[in-house]
XYZ file of C-alpha atoms in Angstrom:
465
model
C -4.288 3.784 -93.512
C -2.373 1.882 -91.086
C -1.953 2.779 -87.579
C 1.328 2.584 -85.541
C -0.067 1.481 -82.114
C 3.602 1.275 -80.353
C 4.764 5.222 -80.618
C 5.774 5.210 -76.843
C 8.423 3.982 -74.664
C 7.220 1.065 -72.720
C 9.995 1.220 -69.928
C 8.308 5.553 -70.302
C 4.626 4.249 -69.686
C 5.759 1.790 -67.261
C 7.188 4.533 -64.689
C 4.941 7.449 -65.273
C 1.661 5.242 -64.702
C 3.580 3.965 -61.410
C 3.923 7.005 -60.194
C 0.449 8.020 -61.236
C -0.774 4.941 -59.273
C 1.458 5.526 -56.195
C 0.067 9.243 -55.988
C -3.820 8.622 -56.781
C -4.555 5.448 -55.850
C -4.264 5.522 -52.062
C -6.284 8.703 -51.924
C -9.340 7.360 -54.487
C -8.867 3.925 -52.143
C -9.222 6.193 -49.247
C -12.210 7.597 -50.020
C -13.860 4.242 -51.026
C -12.858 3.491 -47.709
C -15.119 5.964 -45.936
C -17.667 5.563 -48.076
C -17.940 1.979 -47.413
C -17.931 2.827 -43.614
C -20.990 4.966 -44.304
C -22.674 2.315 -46.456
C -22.689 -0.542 -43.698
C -23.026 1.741 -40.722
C -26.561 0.536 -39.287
C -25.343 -2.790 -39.473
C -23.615 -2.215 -35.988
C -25.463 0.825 -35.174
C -29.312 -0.807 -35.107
C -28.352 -3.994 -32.999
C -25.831 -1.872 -30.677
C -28.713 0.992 -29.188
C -30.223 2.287 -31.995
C -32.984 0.058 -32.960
C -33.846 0.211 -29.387
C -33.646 4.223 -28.893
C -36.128 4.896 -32.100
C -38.168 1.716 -31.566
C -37.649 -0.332 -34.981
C -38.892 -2.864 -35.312
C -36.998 -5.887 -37.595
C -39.036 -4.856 -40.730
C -38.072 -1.171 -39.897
C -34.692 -1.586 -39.726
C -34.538 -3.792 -42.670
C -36.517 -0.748 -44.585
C -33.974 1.641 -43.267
C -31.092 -0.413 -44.758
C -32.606 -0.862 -47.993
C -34.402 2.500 -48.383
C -30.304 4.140 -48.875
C -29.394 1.605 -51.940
C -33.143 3.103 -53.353
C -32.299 6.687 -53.328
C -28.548 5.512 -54.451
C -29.715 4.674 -57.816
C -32.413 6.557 -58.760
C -29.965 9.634 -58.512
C -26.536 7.798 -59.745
C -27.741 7.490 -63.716
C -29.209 11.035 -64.054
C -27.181 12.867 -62.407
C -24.154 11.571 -64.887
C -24.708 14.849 -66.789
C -23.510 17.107 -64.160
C -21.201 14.952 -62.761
C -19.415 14.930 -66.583
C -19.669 19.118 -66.862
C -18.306 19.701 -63.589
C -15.556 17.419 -63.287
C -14.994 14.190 -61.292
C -12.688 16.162 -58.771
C -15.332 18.518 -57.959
C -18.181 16.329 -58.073
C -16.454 13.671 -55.888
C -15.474 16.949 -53.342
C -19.427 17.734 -53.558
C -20.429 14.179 -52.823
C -18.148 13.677 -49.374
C -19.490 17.242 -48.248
C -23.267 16.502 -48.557
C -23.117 12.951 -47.337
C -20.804 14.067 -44.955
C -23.973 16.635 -43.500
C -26.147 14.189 -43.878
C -25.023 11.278 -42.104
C -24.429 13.980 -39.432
C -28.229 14.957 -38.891
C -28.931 11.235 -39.360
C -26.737 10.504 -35.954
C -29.830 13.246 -34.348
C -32.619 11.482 -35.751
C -35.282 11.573 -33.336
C -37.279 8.764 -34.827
C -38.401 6.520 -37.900
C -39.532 8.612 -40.191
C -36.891 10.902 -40.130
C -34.792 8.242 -40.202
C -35.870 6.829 -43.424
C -35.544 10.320 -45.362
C -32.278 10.929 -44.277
C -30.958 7.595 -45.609
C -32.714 8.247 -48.922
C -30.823 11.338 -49.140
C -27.756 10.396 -48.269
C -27.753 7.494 -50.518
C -29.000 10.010 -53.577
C -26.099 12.192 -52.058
C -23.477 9.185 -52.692
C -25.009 8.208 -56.121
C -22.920 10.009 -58.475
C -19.206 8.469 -55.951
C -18.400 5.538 -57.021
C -18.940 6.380 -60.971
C -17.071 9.796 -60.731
C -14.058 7.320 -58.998
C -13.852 4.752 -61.664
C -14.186 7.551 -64.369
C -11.695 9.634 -62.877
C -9.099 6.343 -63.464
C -10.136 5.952 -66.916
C -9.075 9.576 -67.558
C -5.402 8.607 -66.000
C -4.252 5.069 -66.884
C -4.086 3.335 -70.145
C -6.070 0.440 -70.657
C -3.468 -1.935 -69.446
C -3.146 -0.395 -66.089
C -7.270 0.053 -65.207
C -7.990 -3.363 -64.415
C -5.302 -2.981 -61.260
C -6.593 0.305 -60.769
C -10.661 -0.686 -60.388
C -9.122 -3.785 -58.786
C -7.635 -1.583 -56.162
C -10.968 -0.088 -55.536
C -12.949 -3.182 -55.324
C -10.066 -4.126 -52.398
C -10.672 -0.847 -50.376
C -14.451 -1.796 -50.665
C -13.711 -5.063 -49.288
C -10.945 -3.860 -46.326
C -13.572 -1.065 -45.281
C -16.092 -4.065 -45.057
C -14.257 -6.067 -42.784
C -12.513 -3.199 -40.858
C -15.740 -1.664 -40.322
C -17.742 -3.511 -37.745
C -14.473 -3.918 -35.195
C -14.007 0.152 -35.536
C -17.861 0.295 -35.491
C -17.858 -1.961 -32.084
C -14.844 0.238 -30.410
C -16.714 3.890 -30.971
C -19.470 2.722 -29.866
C -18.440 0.589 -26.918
C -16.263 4.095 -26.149
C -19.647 6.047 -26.687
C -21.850 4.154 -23.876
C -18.710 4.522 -21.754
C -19.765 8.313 -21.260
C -17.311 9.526 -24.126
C -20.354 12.152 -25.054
C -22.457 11.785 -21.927
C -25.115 13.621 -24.009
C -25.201 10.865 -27.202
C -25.444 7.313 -26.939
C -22.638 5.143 -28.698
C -24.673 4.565 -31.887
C -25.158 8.587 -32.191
C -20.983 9.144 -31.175
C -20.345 6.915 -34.288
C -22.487 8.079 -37.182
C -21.323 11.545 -35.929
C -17.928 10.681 -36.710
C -18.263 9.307 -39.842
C -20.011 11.942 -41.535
C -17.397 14.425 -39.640
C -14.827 12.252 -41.560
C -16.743 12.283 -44.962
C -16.692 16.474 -45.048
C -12.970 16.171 -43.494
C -11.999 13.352 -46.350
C -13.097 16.561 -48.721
C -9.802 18.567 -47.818
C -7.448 15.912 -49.062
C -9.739 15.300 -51.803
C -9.722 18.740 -52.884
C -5.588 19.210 -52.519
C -4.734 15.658 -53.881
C -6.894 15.272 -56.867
C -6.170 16.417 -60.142
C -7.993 16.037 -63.080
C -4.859 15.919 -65.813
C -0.935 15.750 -66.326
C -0.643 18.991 -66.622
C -2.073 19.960 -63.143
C 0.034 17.282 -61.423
C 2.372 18.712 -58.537
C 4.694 15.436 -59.136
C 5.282 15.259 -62.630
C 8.300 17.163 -63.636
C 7.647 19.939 -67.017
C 8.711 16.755 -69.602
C 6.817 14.219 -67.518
C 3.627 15.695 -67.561
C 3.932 16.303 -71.361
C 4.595 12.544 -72.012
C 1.986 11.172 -69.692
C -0.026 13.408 -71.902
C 1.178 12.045 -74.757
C 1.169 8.831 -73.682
C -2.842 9.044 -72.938
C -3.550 10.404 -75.995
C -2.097 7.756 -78.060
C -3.618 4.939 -76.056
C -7.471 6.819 -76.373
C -6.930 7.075 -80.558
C -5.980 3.372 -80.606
C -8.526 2.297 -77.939
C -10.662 4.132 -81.029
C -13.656 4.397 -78.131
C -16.905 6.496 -79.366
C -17.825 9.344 -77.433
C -21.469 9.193 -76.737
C -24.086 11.936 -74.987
C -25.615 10.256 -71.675
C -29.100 10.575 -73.462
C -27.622 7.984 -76.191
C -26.072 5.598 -73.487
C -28.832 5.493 -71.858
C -30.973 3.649 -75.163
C -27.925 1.778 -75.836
C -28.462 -1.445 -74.732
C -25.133 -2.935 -73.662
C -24.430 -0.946 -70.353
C -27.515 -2.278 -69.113
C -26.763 -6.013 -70.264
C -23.383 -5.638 -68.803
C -24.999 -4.446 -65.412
C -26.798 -7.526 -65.426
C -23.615 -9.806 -65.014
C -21.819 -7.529 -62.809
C -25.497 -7.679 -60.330
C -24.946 -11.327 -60.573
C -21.386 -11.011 -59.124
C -22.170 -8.232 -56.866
C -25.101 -9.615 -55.786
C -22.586 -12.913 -54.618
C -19.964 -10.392 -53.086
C -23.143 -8.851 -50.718
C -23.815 -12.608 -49.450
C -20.233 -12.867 -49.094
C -20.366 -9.740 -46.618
C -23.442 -10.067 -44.483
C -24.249 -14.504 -44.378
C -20.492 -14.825 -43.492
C -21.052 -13.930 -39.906
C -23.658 -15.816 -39.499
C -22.776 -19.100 -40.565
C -19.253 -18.817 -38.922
C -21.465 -18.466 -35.807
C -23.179 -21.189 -36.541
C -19.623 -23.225 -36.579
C -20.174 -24.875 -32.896
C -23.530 -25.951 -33.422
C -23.380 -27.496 -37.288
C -19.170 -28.889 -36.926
C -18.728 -28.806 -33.078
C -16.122 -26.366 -33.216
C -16.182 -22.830 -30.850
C -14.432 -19.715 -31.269
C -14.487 -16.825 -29.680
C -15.307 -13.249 -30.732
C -12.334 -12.191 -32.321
C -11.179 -15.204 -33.793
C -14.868 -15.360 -35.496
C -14.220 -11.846 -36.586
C -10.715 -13.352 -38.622
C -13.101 -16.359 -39.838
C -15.453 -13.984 -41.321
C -12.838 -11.937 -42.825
C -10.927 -14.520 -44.205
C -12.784 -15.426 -47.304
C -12.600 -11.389 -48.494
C -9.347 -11.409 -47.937
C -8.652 -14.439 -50.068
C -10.979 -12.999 -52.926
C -8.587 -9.407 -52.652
C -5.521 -10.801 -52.969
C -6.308 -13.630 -55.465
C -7.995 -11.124 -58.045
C -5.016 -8.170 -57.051
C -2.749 -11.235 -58.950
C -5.485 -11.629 -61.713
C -5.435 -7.719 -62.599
C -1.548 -7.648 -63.297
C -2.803 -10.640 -65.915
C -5.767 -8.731 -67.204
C -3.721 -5.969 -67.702
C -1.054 -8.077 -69.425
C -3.231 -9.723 -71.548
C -6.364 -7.813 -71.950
C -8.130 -10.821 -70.484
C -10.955 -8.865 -68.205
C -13.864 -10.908 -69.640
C -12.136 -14.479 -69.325
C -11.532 -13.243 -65.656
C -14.521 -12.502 -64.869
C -16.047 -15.556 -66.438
C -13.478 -17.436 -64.896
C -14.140 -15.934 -61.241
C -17.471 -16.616 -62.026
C -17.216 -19.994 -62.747
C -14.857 -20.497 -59.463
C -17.815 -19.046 -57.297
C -20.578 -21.208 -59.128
C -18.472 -23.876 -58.018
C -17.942 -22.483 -54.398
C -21.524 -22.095 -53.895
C -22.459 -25.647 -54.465
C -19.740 -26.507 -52.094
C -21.244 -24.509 -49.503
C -24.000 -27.098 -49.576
C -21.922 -29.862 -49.097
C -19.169 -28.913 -47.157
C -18.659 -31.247 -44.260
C -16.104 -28.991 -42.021
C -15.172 -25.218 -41.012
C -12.323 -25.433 -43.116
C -13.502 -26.847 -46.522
C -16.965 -24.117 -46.109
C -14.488 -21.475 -45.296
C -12.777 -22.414 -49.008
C -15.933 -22.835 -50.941
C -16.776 -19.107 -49.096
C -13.976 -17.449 -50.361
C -14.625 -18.823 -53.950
C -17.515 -16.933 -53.572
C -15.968 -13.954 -53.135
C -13.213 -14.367 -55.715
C -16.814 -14.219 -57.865
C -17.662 -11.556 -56.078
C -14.550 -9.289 -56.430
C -13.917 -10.174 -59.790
C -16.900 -7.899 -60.970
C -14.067 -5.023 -60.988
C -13.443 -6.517 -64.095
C -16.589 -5.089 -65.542
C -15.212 -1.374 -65.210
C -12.114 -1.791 -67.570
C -13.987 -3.437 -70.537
C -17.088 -0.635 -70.252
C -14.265 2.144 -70.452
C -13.286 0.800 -73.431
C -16.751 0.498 -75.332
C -17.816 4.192 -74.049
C -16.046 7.587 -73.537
C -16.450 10.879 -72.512
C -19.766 11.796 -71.463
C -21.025 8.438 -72.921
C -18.209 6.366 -70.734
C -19.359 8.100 -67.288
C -22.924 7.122 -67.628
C -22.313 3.595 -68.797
C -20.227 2.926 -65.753
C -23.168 4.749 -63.606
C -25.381 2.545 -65.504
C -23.368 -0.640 -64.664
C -22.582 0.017 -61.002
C -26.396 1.265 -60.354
C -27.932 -2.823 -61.463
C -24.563 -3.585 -58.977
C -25.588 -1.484 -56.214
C -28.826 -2.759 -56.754
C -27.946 -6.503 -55.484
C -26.821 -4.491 -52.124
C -30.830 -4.775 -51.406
C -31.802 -7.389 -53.122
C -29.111 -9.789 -51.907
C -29.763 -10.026 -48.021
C -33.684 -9.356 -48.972
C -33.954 -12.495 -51.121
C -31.647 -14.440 -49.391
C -33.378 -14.131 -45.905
C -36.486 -14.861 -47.358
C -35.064 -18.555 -49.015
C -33.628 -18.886 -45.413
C -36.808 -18.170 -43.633
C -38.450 -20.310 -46.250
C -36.139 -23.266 -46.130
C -34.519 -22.989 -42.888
C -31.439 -23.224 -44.633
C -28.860 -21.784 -46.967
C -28.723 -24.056 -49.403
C -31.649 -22.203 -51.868
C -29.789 -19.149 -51.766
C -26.357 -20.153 -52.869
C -28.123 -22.865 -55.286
C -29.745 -18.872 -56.782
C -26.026 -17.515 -56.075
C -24.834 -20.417 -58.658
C -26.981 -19.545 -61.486
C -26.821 -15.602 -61.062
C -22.669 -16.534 -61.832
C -23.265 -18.715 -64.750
C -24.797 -15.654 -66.431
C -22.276 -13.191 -65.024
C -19.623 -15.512 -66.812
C -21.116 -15.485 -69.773
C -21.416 -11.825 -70.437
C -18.380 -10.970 -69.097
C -17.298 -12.591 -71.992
C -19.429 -10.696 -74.138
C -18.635 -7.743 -72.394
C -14.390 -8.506 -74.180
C -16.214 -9.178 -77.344
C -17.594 -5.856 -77.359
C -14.657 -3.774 -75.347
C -12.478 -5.395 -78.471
C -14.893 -4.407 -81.523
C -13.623 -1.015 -82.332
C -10.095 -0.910 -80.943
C -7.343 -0.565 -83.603
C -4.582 -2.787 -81.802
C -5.194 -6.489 -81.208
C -3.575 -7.004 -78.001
C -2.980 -4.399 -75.161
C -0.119 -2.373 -76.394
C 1.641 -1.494 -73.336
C 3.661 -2.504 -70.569
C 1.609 -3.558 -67.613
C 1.771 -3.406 -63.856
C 4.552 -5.337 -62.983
C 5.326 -6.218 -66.882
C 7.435 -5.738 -69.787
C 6.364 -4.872 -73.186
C 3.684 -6.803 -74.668
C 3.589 -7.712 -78.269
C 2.861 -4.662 -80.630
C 0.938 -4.645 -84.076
C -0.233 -2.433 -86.396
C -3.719 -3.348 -88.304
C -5.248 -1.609 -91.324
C -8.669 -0.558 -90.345
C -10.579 -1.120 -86.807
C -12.986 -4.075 -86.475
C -16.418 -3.941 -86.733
């Protein structure tokens, strides 16, 4: 029977998922936000007072790091059941109240050991976030509209990452100013971002809404249409609904996680070696900057990777081309990793850098094309699947690439590994748009996207297989 796959107004879709993205998006990007902050908080709290006050040593602190991304995704894949019955909203409200307490007793941990539980619980605490956040856009934007949606995410991430350490520096500089003569700065600033975690929960809990018909801004017609509108891109997207237990043995989340590790595991470097080697500016190019212009340095390349792939989701919502941009971010970063090696001044490394991270950031890509091979209860766990082997690369990233440095005395080994890890990633991101493509009974993306007029429609007589 053939299947009409244009029943909607374009200029209709175009507005309503607008104003869905104007009223979500900023909130979900919010929350990233503090979630972020939480993720990279030691990284200015250990060298700043607190491996000194508890007594770590360098393979302590390292441990304490790491030991959050291990309790982060042994909890994010089975927990996908619960998250599904009870609702993103309220499991996303859940998950800033509990990491919220905990990264409050973690700011009065009296030593090591305590230390080290706390951070495995709050990362199990935040291992059901990011999923519920990328599922909870599936459920409100057609297919042509995610990619800018998970691409907004993945530049929240990125903003909170280079934000972070200057609002990490001023709380605590405020802290051993006497701010709390009772806590030291380190204490003051963990405090205050679990206090904003179980805060973030009220907005959370006012501003999130779960369907159409619950929306505050949608007029009576408009949240019938956007309904409507949903429901006729999910029948043509003709995605199977699968039980977690069945996702699990499927085989293609985990493949997929593979490729977006290899990005993510670029997009880590990206975050903690920049630093490092713009400090290293005077002594390898001859060049000196101070601390804030290093700050701007190290920023920079993120920054380039955001707003280059922010222009690349209007096209991969245009065009349905996730995989080719992932593969082709990929590629870019390959490239800007062997450059790394070989670049002969600030400016050119600063380039090949932030082709690293347009690698790096492109592995929001990933989300879009696993919403539309799994749905439902089947769709949540695949994308806790995928962003568990991503979160992975959080630990495995600065662990591996220290040791090469240590090893070599160089970087050069690690972005040489960097280089391959994106050759792969490019190639099943394009496997990944094979699959996302198999079942889906229109050829092209059938709607308007962001920024876009109304793409070529078709009608076909039976979905691929």
């Amino acid at each position: 029977m053939a299947i009409e796959t244009g029943t909607t107004d374009p200029a209709l879709i175009k507005h309503l998922s607008r104003k869905a993205l104007w009223h979500l998006m900023p909130l979900l990007g919010f929350l990233c936000f503090v979630s972020m902050l939480d993720r990279i908080s030691l990284a200015f709290a250990g060298p700043h007072g607190m491996n000194e006050d508890l007594a770590l040593t360098a393979t302590m602190f390292g441990f304490v790091v790491g030991v959050f991304t291990i309790g982060y995704v042994l909890v994010e894949v089975p927990t996908a059941g619960w998250a599904t019955k009870m609702g993103p909203r309220r499991w996303i409200i859940r998950v800033l109240l509990v990491w919220g307490a905990i990264q409050c007793l973690i700011a009065f941990a009296p030593n090591y050991e305590i230390l080290v539980v706390l951070r495995f619980l709050l990362g199990a605490a935040e291992g059901g976030f990011a999923p519920a956040i990328f599922y909870f856009i599936t459920m409100w934007f057609v297919r042509s509209y995610r990619p800018f949606g998970f691409m907004l995410i993945g530049g929240f991430y990125s903003l909170a990452s280079i934000v972070g350490p200057i609002l990490g520096a001023g709380i605590i500089s405020m802290g051993n100013a006497g701010f709390l003569n009772s806590l030291s700065g380190w204490r003051i600033l963990l405090l205050i971002l679990g206090l904003l975690a179980i805060v973030a929960a009220i907005p959370a809990s006012i501003g999130l809404v779960e369907s159409p018909s619950k929306a505050r801004w949608l007029s009576d017609p408009e949240k019938e249409q956007y309904a409507k509108i949903l429901s006729a891109d999910a029948e043509v997207a003709n995605t199977p609904h699968k039980s977690v237990i069945a996702t699990i043995r499927d085989w293609r989340p985990w493949v997929i996680g593979m490729g977006y590790f290899g990005v993510t595991y670029a997009m880590f470097t990206i975050y903690i070696w920049t630093p490092t080697m713009v400090s290293q500016f005077a002594e390898r190019f001859g060049t000196t900057f101070n601390v804030y212009q290093s700050a701007l340095l190290a920023g920079l390349p993120t920054l380039i990777a955001v707003a280059y792939n922010l222009v690349m989701s209007r096209l991969a919502g245009r065009r349905g081309w996730s995989g080719k941009l992932v593969a082709s971010g990929a590629v870019i970063g390959a490239i800007g990793a062997l450059w790394t090696i070989v670049a002969d001044g600030p400016v050119l490394l600063l380039i090949a850098l932030s082709f690293v991270g347009i690698a790096g950031l492109s592995g929001a890509f990933y989300m879009p094309m696993v919403s539309r091979i799994f749905a439902g209860a089947g769709g949540y766990s695949a994308i806790a699947i995928v962003n568990s082997l991503g979160a992975s690369a959080s630990f495995v990233s600065p662990v591996l690439t220290g040791y090469l440095i240590d090893v070599t005395g160089n970087t050069n080994a690690g972005f040489f590994f960097i280089a391959g890890l994106l050759v792969m990633s490019a190639f099943l991101g394009l496997m990944a748009e094979r699959l996302a493509k198999e079942g889906e009974l229109d050829d092209v993306v059938h709607h308007s996207a962001v920024g876009g007029n109304a793409i070529k429609e078709t009608r076909v007589d039976a979905p691929r297989s």
